[in-house]
JSON list of C-alpha atoms in Angstrom, two decimals:
[
{"chain": "A", "resi": 828, "resn": "SER", "atom": "CA", "xyz": [3.34, 82.85, 103.42]},
{"chain": "A", "resi": 829, "resn": "GLN", "atom": "CA", "xyz": [1.45, 80.14, 105.24]},
{"chain": "A", "resi": 830, "resn": "THR", "atom": "CA", "xyz": [-1.52, 80.86, 107.46]},
{"chain": "A", "resi": 831, "resn": "ILE", "atom": "CA", "xyz": [-3.83, 78.72, 109.52]},
{"chain": "A", "resi": 832, "resn": "HIS", "atom": "CA", "xyz": [-7.45, 79.55, 110.19]},
{"chain": "A", "resi": 833, "resn": "GLN", "atom": "CA", "xyz": [-9.50, 78.04, 112.95]},
{"chain": "A", "resi": 834, "resn": "TRP", "atom": "CA", "xyz": [-13.13, 78.79, 113.75]},
{"chain": "A", "resi": 835, "resn": "PRO", "atom": "CA", "xyz": [-15.20, 79.58, 115.61]},
{"chain": "A", "resi": 836, "resn": "ALA", "atom": "CA", "xyz": [-13.18, 81.33, 118.32]},
{"chain": "A", "resi": 837, "resn": "THR", "atom": "CA", "xyz": [-15.70, 80.50, 121.02]},
{"chain": "A", "resi": 838, "resn": "LEU", "atom": "CA", "xyz": [-18.59, 78.08, 121.16]},
{"chain": "A", "resi": 839, "resn": "VAL", "atom": "CA", "xyz": [-21.18, 77.26, 123.78]},
{"chain": "A", "resi": 840, "resn": "GLN", "atom": "CA", "xyz": [-23.07, 74.03, 123.19]},
{"chain": "A", "resi": 841, "resn": "PRO", "atom": "CA", "xyz": [-25.56, 71.99, 125.23]},
{"chain": "A", "resi": 842, "resn": "VAL", "atom": "CA", "xyz": [-24.77, 68.46, 126.30]},
{"chain": "A", "resi": 843, "resn": "GLY", "atom": "CA", "xyz": [-25.84, 65.98, 123.64]},
{"chain": "A", "resi": 844, "resn": "SER", "atom": "CA", "xyz": [-25.56, 68.41, 120.74]},
{"chain": "A", "resi": 845, "resn": "PRO", "atom": "CA", "xyz": [-23.26, 67.81, 117.74]},
{"chain": "A", "resi": 846, "resn": "LEU", "atom": "CA", "xyz": [-19.96, 69.56, 117.15]},
{"chain": "A", "resi": 847, "resn": "SER", "atom": "CA", "xyz": [-18.00, 70.64, 114.11]},
{"chain": "A", "resi": 848, "resn": "LEU", "atom": "CA", "xyz": [-14.78, 72.62, 114.35]},
{"chain": "A", "resi": 849, "resn": "GLU", "atom": "CA", "xyz": [-12.96, 73.51, 111.18]},
{"chain": "A", "resi": 850, "resn": "CYS", "atom": "CA", "xyz": [-9.33, 74.25, 110.47]},
{"chain": "A", "resi": 851, "resn": "THR", "atom": "CA", "xyz": [-7.84, 75.29, 107.14]},
{"chain": "A", "resi": 852, "resn": "VAL", "atom": "CA", "xyz": [-4.29, 76.02, 106.08]},
{"chain": "A", "resi": 853, "resn": "GLU", "atom": "CA", "xyz": [-3.22, 78.30, 103.26]},
{"chain": "A", "resi": 854, "resn": "GLY", "atom": "CA", "xyz": [0.07, 78.61, 101.42]},
{"chain": "A", "resi": 855, "resn": "THR", "atom": "CA", "xyz": [1.36, 75.06, 101.69]},
{"chain": "A", "resi": 856, "resn": "SER", "atom": "CA", "xyz": [0.63, 71.66, 100.22]},
{"chain": "A", "resi": 857, "resn": "ASN", "atom": "CA", "xyz": [0.26, 68.28, 101.89]},
{"chain": "A", "resi": 858, "resn": "PRO", "atom": "CA", "xyz": [0.80, 69.51, 105.43]},
{"chain": "A", "resi": 859, "resn": "ASN", "atom": "CA", "xyz": [0.61, 67.30, 108.48]},
{"chain": "A", "resi": 860, "resn": "LEU", "atom": "CA", "xyz": [-2.42, 68.43, 110.49]},
{"chain": "A", "resi": 861, "resn": "TYR", "atom": "CA", "xyz": [-3.11, 68.11, 114.20]},
{"chain": "A", "resi": 862, "resn": "TRP", "atom": "CA", "xyz": [-5.93, 68.59, 116.71]},
{"chain": "A", "resi": 863, "resn": "TYR", "atom": "CA", "xyz": [-5.05, 69.23, 120.36]},
{"chain": "A", "resi": 864, "resn": "ARG", "atom": "CA", "xyz": [-7.14, 69.87, 123.44]},
{"chain": "A", "resi": 865, "resn": "GLN", "atom": "CA", "xyz": [-6.28, 71.78, 126.59]},
{"chain": "A", "resi": 866, "resn": "ALA", "atom": "CA", "xyz": [-8.55, 71.14, 129.53]},
{"chain": "A", "resi": 867, "resn": "ALA", "atom": "CA", "xyz": [-8.54, 73.73, 132.32]},
{"chain": "A", "resi": 868, "resn": "GLY", "atom": "CA", "xyz": [-5.27, 73.61, 134.23]},
{"chain": "A", "resi": 869, "resn": "ARG", "atom": "CA", "xyz": [-3.85, 70.83, 132.12]},
{"chain": "A", "resi": 870, "resn": "GLY", "atom": "CA", "xyz": [-1.32, 70.56, 129.33]},
{"chain": "A", "resi": 871, "resn": "LEU", "atom": "CA", "xyz": [-1.72, 69.82, 125.66]},
{"chain": "A", "resi": 872, "resn": "GLN", "atom": "CA", "xyz": [-3.33, 66.56, 124.68]},
{"chain": "A", "resi": 873, "resn": "LEU", "atom": "CA", "xyz": [-2.91, 65.39, 121.10]},
{"chain": "A", "resi": 874, "resn": "LEU", "atom": "CA", "xyz": [-6.26, 64.12, 119.86]},
{"chain": "A", "resi": 875, "resn": "PHE", "atom": "CA", "xyz": [-5.73, 63.36, 116.16]},
{"chain": "A", "resi": 876, "resn": "TYR", "atom": "CA", "xyz": [-3.19, 63.87, 113.44]},
{"chain": "A", "resi": 877, "resn": "SER", "atom": "CA", "xyz": [-3.25, 63.41, 109.70]},
{"chain": "A", "resi": 878, "resn": "VAL", "atom": "CA", "xyz": [-0.43, 62.99, 107.19]},
{"chain": "A", "resi": 879, "resn": "GLY", "atom": "CA", "xyz": [-2.70, 63.08, 104.13]},
{"chain": "A", "resi": 880, "resn": "ILE", "atom": "CA", "xyz": [-6.27, 63.22, 102.80]},
{"chain": "A", "resi": 881, "resn": "GLY", "atom": "CA", "xyz": [-8.42, 60.61, 104.48]},
{"chain": "A", "resi": 882, "resn": "GLN", "atom": "CA", "xyz": [-5.58, 59.48, 106.77]},
{"chain": "A", "resi": 883, "resn": "ILE", "atom": "CA", "xyz": [-6.44, 59.99, 110.42]},
{"chain": "A", "resi": 884, "resn": "SER", "atom": "CA", "xyz": [-4.54, 58.73, 113.46]},
{"chain": "A", "resi": 885, "resn": "SER", "atom": "CA", "xyz": [-6.32, 58.82, 116.79]},
{"chain": "A", "resi": 886, "resn": "GLU", "atom": "CA", "xyz": [-4.22, 59.24, 119.88]},
{"chain": "A", "resi": 887, "resn": "VAL", "atom": "CA", "xyz": [-6.80, 58.63, 122.59]},
{"chain": "A", "resi": 888, "resn": "PRO", "atom": "CA", "xyz": [-10.20, 56.93, 122.63]},
{"chain": "A", "resi": 889, "resn": "GLN", "atom": "CA", "xyz": [-12.90, 59.50, 123.11]},
{"chain": "A", "resi": 890, "resn": "ASN", "atom": "CA", "xyz": [-16.17, 61.00, 122.04]},
{"chain": "A", "resi": 891, "resn": "LEU", "atom": "CA", "xyz": [-14.63, 62.88, 119.12]},
{"chain": "A", "resi": 892, "resn": "SER", "atom": "CA", "xyz": [-13.69, 62.10, 115.54]},
{"chain": "A", "resi": 893, "resn": "ALA", "atom": "CA", "xyz": [-11.67, 63.86, 112.88]},
{"chain": "A", "resi": 894, "resn": "SER", "atom": "CA", "xyz": [-11.80, 64.01, 109.11]},
{"chain": "A", "resi": 895, "resn": "ARG", "atom": "CA", "xyz": [-9.64, 65.45, 106.36]},
{"chain": "A", "resi": 896, "resn": "PRO", "atom": "CA", "xyz": [-11.82, 65.83, 103.29]},
{"chain": "A", "resi": 897, "resn": "GLN", "atom": "CA", "xyz": [-9.35, 68.08, 101.47]},
{"chain": "A", "resi": 898, "resn": "ASP", "atom": "CA", "xyz": [-5.58, 68.51, 101.57]},
{"chain": "A", "resi": 899, "resn": "ARG", "atom": "CA", "xyz": [-5.65, 71.63, 103.74]},
{"chain": "A", "resi": 900, "resn": "GLN", "atom": "CA", "xyz": [-8.86, 71.12, 105.69]},
{"chain": "A", "resi": 901, "resn": "PHE", "atom": "CA", "xyz": [-9.13, 69.33, 109.02]},
{"chain": "A", "resi": 902, "resn": "ILE", "atom": "CA", "xyz": [-12.43, 68.91, 110.84]},
{"chain": "A", "resi": 903, "resn": "LEU", "atom": "CA", "xyz": [-13.09, 67.87, 114.43]},
{"chain": "A", "resi": 904, "resn": "SER", "atom": "CA", "xyz": [-16.54, 66.44, 115.11]},
{"chain": "A", "resi": 905, "resn": "SER", "atom": "CA", "xyz": [-18.76, 64.89, 117.69]},
{"chain": "A", "resi": 906, "resn": "LYS", "atom": "CA", "xyz": [-22.25, 63.42, 117.36]},
{"chain": "A", "resi": 907, "resn": "LYS", "atom": "CA", "xyz": [-23.15, 64.07, 121.01]},
{"chain": "A", "resi": 908, "resn": "LEU", "atom": "CA", "xyz": [-21.12, 66.36, 123.23]},
{"chain": "A", "resi": 909, "resn": "LEU", "atom": "CA", "xyz": [-20.30, 65.49, 126.83]},
{"chain": "A", "resi": 910, "resn": "LEU", "atom": "CA", "xyz": [-19.52, 67.90, 129.64]},
{"chain": "A", "resi": 911, "resn": "SER", "atom": "CA", "xyz": [-15.98, 66.53, 129.63]},
{"chain": "A", "resi": 912, "resn": "ASP", "atom": "CA", "xyz": [-15.51, 67.75, 126.03]},
{"chain": "A", "resi": 913, "resn": "SER", "atom": "CA", "xyz": [-15.21, 71.31, 127.28]},
{"chain": "A", "resi": 914, "resn": "GLY", "atom": "CA", "xyz": [-11.80, 72.84, 126.70]},
{"chain": "A", "resi": 915, "resn": "PHE", "atom": "CA", "xyz": [-9.58, 74.83, 124.41]},
{"chain": "A", "resi": 916, "resn": "TYR", "atom": "CA", "xyz": [-9.09, 73.16, 121.04]},
{"chain": "A", "resi": 917, "resn": "LEU", "atom": "CA", "xyz": [-6.06, 73.91, 118.93]},
{"chain": "A", "resi": 918, "resn": "CYS", "atom": "CA", "xyz": [-5.33, 73.03, 115.35]},
{"chain": "A", "resi": 919, "resn": "ALA", "atom": "CA", "xyz": [-1.77, 72.95, 114.06]},
{"chain": "A", "resi": 920, "resn": "TRP", "atom": "CA", "xyz": [0.10, 72.16, 110.85]},
{"chain": "A", "resi": 921, "resn": "SER", "atom": "CA", "xyz": [3.64, 71.20, 109.99]},
{"chain": "A", "resi": 922, "resn": "ALA", "atom": "CA", "xyz": [5.68, 70.41, 106.91]},
{"chain": "A", "resi": 923, "resn": "LEU", "atom": "CA", "xyz": [7.55, 67.11, 106.93]},
{"chain": "A", "resi": 924, "resn": "GLY", "atom": "CA", "xyz": [6.86, 66.71, 110.65]},
{"chain": "A", "resi": 925, "resn": "ASN", "atom": "CA", "xyz": [9.02, 69.64, 111.66]},
{"chain": "A", "resi": 926, "resn": "ILE", "atom": "CA", "xyz": [7.95, 72.86, 113.37]},
{"chain": "A", "resi": 927, "resn": "GLN", "atom": "CA", "xyz": [4.26, 72.98, 114.20]},
{"chain": "A", "resi": 928, "resn": "TYR", "atom": "CA", "xyz": [2.33, 76.20, 113.64]},
{"chain": "A", "resi": 929, "resn": "PHE", "atom": "CA", "xyz": [-0.79, 76.70, 115.67]},
{"chain": "A", "resi": 930, "resn": "GLY", "atom": "CA", "xyz": [-4.14, 78.31, 115.07]},
{"chain": "A", "resi": 931, "resn": "ALA", "atom": "CA", "xyz": [-5.70, 80.76, 117.50]},
{"chain": "A", "resi": 932, "resn": "GLY", "atom": "CA", "xyz": [-7.84, 78.08, 119.13]},
{"chain": "A", "resi": 933, "resn": "THR", "atom": "CA", "xyz": [-11.52, 77.48, 119.86]},
{"chain": "A", "resi": 934, "resn": "ARG", "atom": "CA", "xyz": [-12.87, 77.77, 123.39]},
{"chain": "A", "resi": 935, "resn": "LEU", "atom": "CA", "xyz": [-15.64, 75.17, 123.73]},
{"chain": "A", "resi": 936, "resn": "SER", "atom": "CA", "xyz": [-18.00, 75.22, 126.70]},
{"chain": "A", "resi": 937, "resn": "VAL", "atom": "CA", "xyz": [-20.44, 72.35, 127.01]},
{"chain": "A", "resi": 938, "resn": "LEU", "atom": "CA", "xyz": [-23.29, 73.14, 129.39]},
{"chain": "B", "resi": 1032, "resn": "ALA", "atom": "CA", "xyz": [9.86, 55.92, 124.38]},
{"chain": "B", "resi": 1033, "resn": "GLN", "atom": "CA", "xyz": [10.32, 59.63, 123.99]},
{"chain": "B", "resi": 1034, "resn": "SER", "atom": "CA", "xyz": [9.25, 61.94, 126.78]},
{"chain": "B", "resi": 1035, "resn": "VAL", "atom": "CA", "xyz": [9.59, 65.51, 128.01]},
{"chain": "B", "resi": 1036, "resn": "THR", "atom": "CA", "xyz": [9.54, 66.63, 131.61]},
{"chain": "B", "resi": 1037, "resn": "GLN", "atom": "CA", "xyz": [9.20, 70.25, 132.64]},
{"chain": "B", "resi": 1038, "resn": "LEU", "atom": "CA", "xyz": [10.24, 70.80, 136.22]},
{"chain": "B", "resi": 1039, "resn": "GLY", "atom": "CA", "xyz": [7.86, 73.17, 137.96]},
{"chain": "B", "resi": 1040, "resn": "SER", "atom": "CA", "xyz": [4.32, 73.75, 136.76]},
{"chain": "B", "resi": 1041, "resn": "HIS", "atom": "CA", "xyz": [4.48, 77.31, 138.11]},
{"chain": "B", "resi": 1042, "resn": "VAL", "atom": "CA", "xyz": [7.43, 79.68, 138.23]},
{"chain": "B", "resi": 1043, "resn": "SER", "atom": "CA", "xyz": [7.29, 83.18, 139.66]},
{"chain": "B", "resi": 1044, "resn": "VAL", "atom": "CA", "xyz": [10.02, 85.79, 139.26]},
{"chain": "B", "resi": 1045, "resn": "SER", "atom": "CA", "xyz": [10.33, 89.51, 139.82]},
{"chain": "B", "resi": 1046, "resn": "GLU", "atom": "CA", "xyz": [10.47, 91.92, 136.94]},
{"chain": "B", "resi": 1047, "resn": "GLY", "atom": "CA", "xyz": [14.10, 92.30, 135.89]},
{"chain": "B", "resi": 1048, "resn": "ALA", "atom": "CA", "xyz": [15.16, 88.98, 137.40]},
{"chain": "B", "resi": 1049, "resn": "LEU", "atom": "CA", "xyz": [16.54, 85.97, 135.58]},
{"chain": "B", "resi": 1050, "resn": "VAL", "atom": "CA", "xyz": [14.02, 83.59, 134.07]},
{"chain": "B", "resi": 1051, "resn": "LEU", "atom": "CA", "xyz": [14.92, 79.89, 134.12]},
{"chain": "B", "resi": 1052, "resn": "LEU", "atom": "CA", "xyz": [12.44, 77.27, 132.92]},
{"chain": "B", "resi": 1053, "resn": "ARG", "atom": "CA", "xyz": [13.63, 73.70, 133.10]},
{"chain": "B", "resi": 1054, "resn": "CYS", "atom": "CA", "xyz": [13.11, 70.96, 130.53]},
{"chain": "B", "resi": 1055, "resn": "ASN", "atom": "CA", "xyz": [14.53, 67.45, 130.45]},
{"chain": "B", "resi": 1056, "resn": "TYR", "atom": "CA", "xyz": [13.95, 64.96, 127.71]},
{"chain": "B", "resi": 1057, "resn": "SER", "atom": "CA", "xyz": [14.32, 61.28, 126.96]},
{"chain": "B", "resi": 1058, "resn": "SER", "atom": "CA", "xyz": [15.07, 60.14, 123.44]},
{"chain": "B", "resi": 1059, "resn": "SER", "atom": "CA", "xyz": [16.86, 57.20, 121.87]},
{"chain": "B", "resi": 1060, "resn": "VAL", "atom": "CA", "xyz": [17.77, 59.26, 118.79]},
{"chain": "B", "resi": 1061, "resn": "PRO", "atom": "CA", "xyz": [19.38, 62.69, 118.46]},
{"chain": "B", "resi": 1062, "resn": "PRO", "atom": "CA", "xyz": [16.60, 65.06, 119.49]},
{"chain": "B", "resi": 1063, "resn": "TYR", "atom": "CA", "xyz": [15.03, 68.02, 117.82]},
{"chain": "B", "resi": 1064, "resn": "LEU", "atom": "CA", "xyz": [13.79, 70.27, 120.62]},
{"chain": "B", "resi": 1065, "resn": "PHE", "atom": "CA", "xyz": [11.45, 73.25, 120.76]},
{"chain": "B", "resi": 1066, "resn": "TRP", "atom": "CA", "xyz": [10.14, 75.85, 123.15]},
{"chain": "B", "resi": 1067, "resn": "TYR", "atom": "CA", "xyz": [6.71, 77.34, 122.59]},
{"chain": "B", "resi": 1068, "resn": "VAL", "atom": "CA", "xyz": [4.93, 80.17, 124.40]},
{"chain": "B", "resi": 1069, "resn": "GLN", "atom": "CA", "xyz": [1.19, 80.49, 124.89]},
{"chain": "B", "resi": 1070, "resn": "TYR", "atom": "CA", "xyz": [-0.45, 83.72, 125.98]},
{"chain": "B", "resi": 1071, "resn": "PRO", "atom": "CA", "xyz": [-3.94, 83.51, 127.51]},
{"chain": "B", "resi": 1072, "resn": "ASN", "atom": "CA", "xyz": [-6.61, 82.33, 125.11]},
{"chain": "B", "resi": 1073, "resn": "GLN", "atom": "CA", "xyz": [-4.19, 82.14, 122.20]},
{"chain": "B", "resi": 1074, "resn": "GLY", "atom": "CA", "xyz": [-2.46, 79.45, 120.22]},
{"chain": "B", "resi": 1075, "resn": "LEU", "atom": "CA", "xyz": [1.14, 78.42, 120.72]},
{"chain": "B", "resi": 1076, "resn": "GLN", "atom": "CA", "xyz": [3.96, 80.45, 119.23]},
{"chain": "B", "resi": 1077, "resn": "LEU", "atom": "CA", "xyz": [7.43, 79.08, 118.54]},
{"chain": "B", "resi": 1078, "resn": "LEU", "atom": "CA", "xyz": [10.13, 80.70, 120.68]},
{"chain": "B", "resi": 1079, "resn": "LEU", "atom": "CA", "xyz": [13.12, 78.73, 119.45]},
{"chain": "B", "resi": 1080, "resn": "LYS", "atom": "CA", "xyz": [14.27, 75.37, 118.20]},
{"chain": "B", "resi": 1081, "resn": "TYR", "atom": "CA", "xyz": [17.32, 73.14, 118.36]},
{"chain": "B", "resi": 1082, "resn": "THR", "atom": "CA", "xyz": [18.07, 70.70, 115.57]},
{"chain": "B", "resi": 1083, "resn": "THR", "atom": "CA", "xyz": [21.81, 70.27, 115.11]},
{"chain": "B", "resi": 1084, "resn": "GLY", "atom": "CA", "xyz": [24.90, 72.44, 115.39]},
{"chain": "B", "resi": 1085, "resn": "ALA", "atom": "CA", "xyz": [25.32, 75.19, 117.95]},
{"chain": "B", "resi": 1086, "resn": "THR", "atom": "CA", "xyz": [24.00, 74.10, 121.33]},
{"chain": "B", "resi": 1087, "resn": "LEU", "atom": "CA", "xyz": [23.08, 77.60, 122.47]},
{"chain": "B", "resi": 1088, "resn": "VAL", "atom": "CA", "xyz": [19.99, 78.65, 120.60]},
{"chain": "B", "resi": 1089, "resn": "LYS", "atom": "CA", "xyz": [18.65, 82.18, 120.54]},
{"chain": "B", "resi": 1090, "resn": "GLY", "atom": "CA", "xyz": [14.96, 82.83, 120.05]},
{"chain": "B", "resi": 1091, "resn": "ILE", "atom": "CA", "xyz": [12.49, 85.66, 119.99]},
{"chain": "B", "resi": 1092, "resn": "ASN", "atom": "CA", "xyz": [11.80, 88.12, 122.81]},
{"chain": "B", "resi": 1093, "resn": "GLY", "atom": "CA", "xyz": [15.30, 87.73, 124.29]},
{"chain": "B", "resi": 1094, "resn": "PHE", "atom": "CA", "xyz": [14.95, 84.06, 125.21]},
{"chain": "B", "resi": 1095, "resn": "GLU", "atom": "CA", "xyz": [17.61, 81.46, 124.67]},
{"chain": "B", "resi": 1096, "resn": "ALA", "atom": "CA", "xyz": [18.07, 77.79, 125.46]},
{"chain": "B", "resi": 1097, "resn": "GLU", "atom": "CA", "xyz": [21.06, 75.53, 125.76]},
{"chain": "B", "resi": 1098, "resn": "PHE", "atom": "CA", "xyz": [21.08, 71.91, 124.63]},
{"chain": "B", "resi": 1099, "resn": "LYS", "atom": "CA", "xyz": [23.11, 69.74, 127.01]},
{"chain": "B", "resi": 1100, "resn": "LYS", "atom": "CA", "xyz": [23.29, 66.17, 125.80]},
{"chain": "B", "resi": 1101, "resn": "SER", "atom": "CA", "xyz": [25.10, 64.90, 128.90]},
{"chain": "B", "resi": 1102, "resn": "GLU", "atom": "CA", "xyz": [22.29, 66.23, 131.09]},
{"chain": "B", "resi": 1103, "resn": "THR", "atom": "CA", "xyz": [19.48, 65.52, 128.58]},
{"chain": "B", "resi": 1104, "resn": "SER", "atom": "CA", "xyz": [18.32, 69.07, 129.20]},
{"chain": "B", "resi": 1105, "resn": "PHE", "atom": "CA", "xyz": [17.10, 72.04, 127.19]},
{"chain": "B", "resi": 1106, "resn": "HIS", "atom": "CA", "xyz": [16.47, 74.78, 129.73]},
{"chain": "B", "resi": 1107, "resn": "LEU", "atom": "CA", "xyz": [15.02, 78.12, 128.67]},
{"chain": "B", "resi": 1108, "resn": "THR", "atom": "CA", "xyz": [16.47, 81.35, 130.03]},
{"chain": "B", "resi": 1109, "resn": "LYS", "atom": "CA", "xyz": [16.08, 85.10, 129.77]},
{"chain": "B", "resi": 1110, "resn": "PRO", "atom": "CA", "xyz": [18.42, 87.48, 131.63]},
{"chain": "B", "resi": 1111, "resn": "SER", "atom": "CA", "xyz": [15.80, 90.03, 132.62]},
{"chain": "B", "resi": 1112, "resn": "ALA", "atom": "CA", "xyz": [12.08, 89.31, 132.91]},
{"chain": "B", "resi": 1113, "resn": "HIS", "atom": "CA", "xyz": [9.46, 91.69, 131.56]},
{"chain": "B", "resi": 1114, "resn": "MET", "atom": "CA", "xyz": [5.83, 91.83, 132.58]},
{"chain": "B", "resi": 1115, "resn": "SER", "atom": "CA", "xyz": [4.95, 90.83, 129.02]},
{"chain": "B", "resi": 1116, "resn": "ASP", "atom": "CA", "xyz": [6.72, 87.48, 129.52]},
{"chain": "B", "resi": 1117, "resn": "ALA", "atom": "CA", "xyz": [3.87, 86.23, 131.70]},
{"chain": "B", "resi": 1118, "resn": "ALA", "atom": "CA", "xyz": [2.52, 83.22, 129.83]},
{"chain": "B", "resi": 1119, "resn": "GLU", "atom": "CA", "xyz": [2.65, 79.43, 129.69]},
{"chain": "B", "resi": 1120, "resn": "TYR", "atom": "CA", "xyz": [5.73, 77.82, 128.20]},
{"chain": "B", "resi": 1121, "resn": "PHE", "atom": "CA", "xyz": [5.93, 74.39, 126.63]},
{"chain": "B", "resi": 1122, "resn": "CYS", "atom": "CA", "xyz": [8.99, 72.34, 125.84]},
{"chain": "B", "resi": 1123, "resn": "ALA", "atom": "CA", "xyz": [8.59, 69.81, 123.03]},
{"chain": "B", "resi": 1124, "resn": "LEU", "atom": "CA", "xyz": [10.53, 66.98, 121.40]},
{"chain": "B", "resi": 1125, "resn": "GLN", "atom": "CA", "xyz": [10.15, 65.91, 117.80]},
{"chain": "B", "resi": 1126, "resn": "GLY", "atom": "CA", "xyz": [8.73, 62.41, 117.55]},
{"chain": "B", "resi": 1127, "resn": "ALA", "atom": "CA", "xyz": [7.59, 60.37, 114.58]},
{"chain": "B", "resi": 1128, "resn": "GLN", "atom": "CA", "xyz": [5.14, 62.67, 112.72]},
{"chain": "B", "resi": 1129, "resn": "LYS", "atom": "CA", "xyz": [4.25, 64.53, 115.91]},
{"chain": "B", "resi": 1130, "resn": "LEU", "atom": "CA", "xyz": [5.63, 66.54, 118.81]},
{"chain": "B", "resi": 1131, "resn": "VAL", "atom": "CA", "xyz": [5.91, 65.24, 122.35]},
{"chain": "B", "resi": 1132, "resn": "PHE", "atom": "CA", "xyz": [5.06, 68.10, 124.71]},
{"chain": "B", "resi": 1133, "resn": "GLY", "atom": "CA", "xyz": [5.89, 68.65, 128.34]},
{"chain": "B", "resi": 1134, "resn": "GLN", "atom": "CA", "xyz": [3.10, 69.59, 130.72]},
{"chain": "B", "resi": 1135, "resn": "GLY", "atom": "CA", "xyz": [3.89, 73.27, 130.56]},
{"chain": "B", "resi": 1136, "resn": "THR", "atom": "CA", "xyz": [5.20, 75.87, 133.00]},
{"chain": "B", "resi": 1137, "resn": "ARG", "atom": "CA", "xyz": [3.16, 78.92, 133.89]},
{"chain": "B", "resi": 1138, "resn": "LEU", "atom": "CA", "xyz": [5.43, 81.93, 134.33]},
{"chain": "B", "resi": 1139, "resn": "THR", "atom": "CA", "xyz": [4.27, 84.78, 136.55]},
{"chain": "B", "resi": 1140, "resn": "ILE", "atom": "CA", "xyz": [6.12, 88.08, 136.72]},
{"chain": "B", "resi": 1141, "resn": "ASN", "atom": "CA", "xyz": [5.90, 90.11, 139.92]},
{"chain": "B", "resi": 1142, "resn": "PRO", "atom": "CA", "xyz": [6.22, 93.90, 139.64]}
]
């Protein structure tokens, strides 16, 4: 069966520090991968998605970037965090663009 | 353009009462529609989906939704609310390579 792993579960970082969140999927090949953010009291915002290795689509201009170095690995990064980067980050995968399956999320607090 | 509107950001019902969460969509092609549930500090979990065929779709935890093309709606219902149903619920529409989410409805259950 397929599983998705996302870590860390919580992270507290100072403003201006770098960020790296990792997401990996097991049990499937060539999944579509997604990064979402939920700010406090707001809905889901799609940040990036990828349909293959090295293929990244950015949905909104921001302080973040994404990379897909391997088929089932999706990384969310920032060189310098802003206060506004705080939120709950969710990774998801889907096969052929159908049902999306979500990871447990990372709670990021930028102080 | 495709869009999803969830009517009511907060819904409160008494335990044992009917749950009705409203979702309307806009799509130029036959829609694939989903309902997800999110418990606090967790990822999203699929409740049910509509692709084609029967318009009344049954999901997990006693929830069901009815696709009404004439009303462009996909409302989520449950006959009798339980305390464990307290969560945030998201309606979503399948787009090209990604899901289009509504803003979410927070469901509160009163004892």
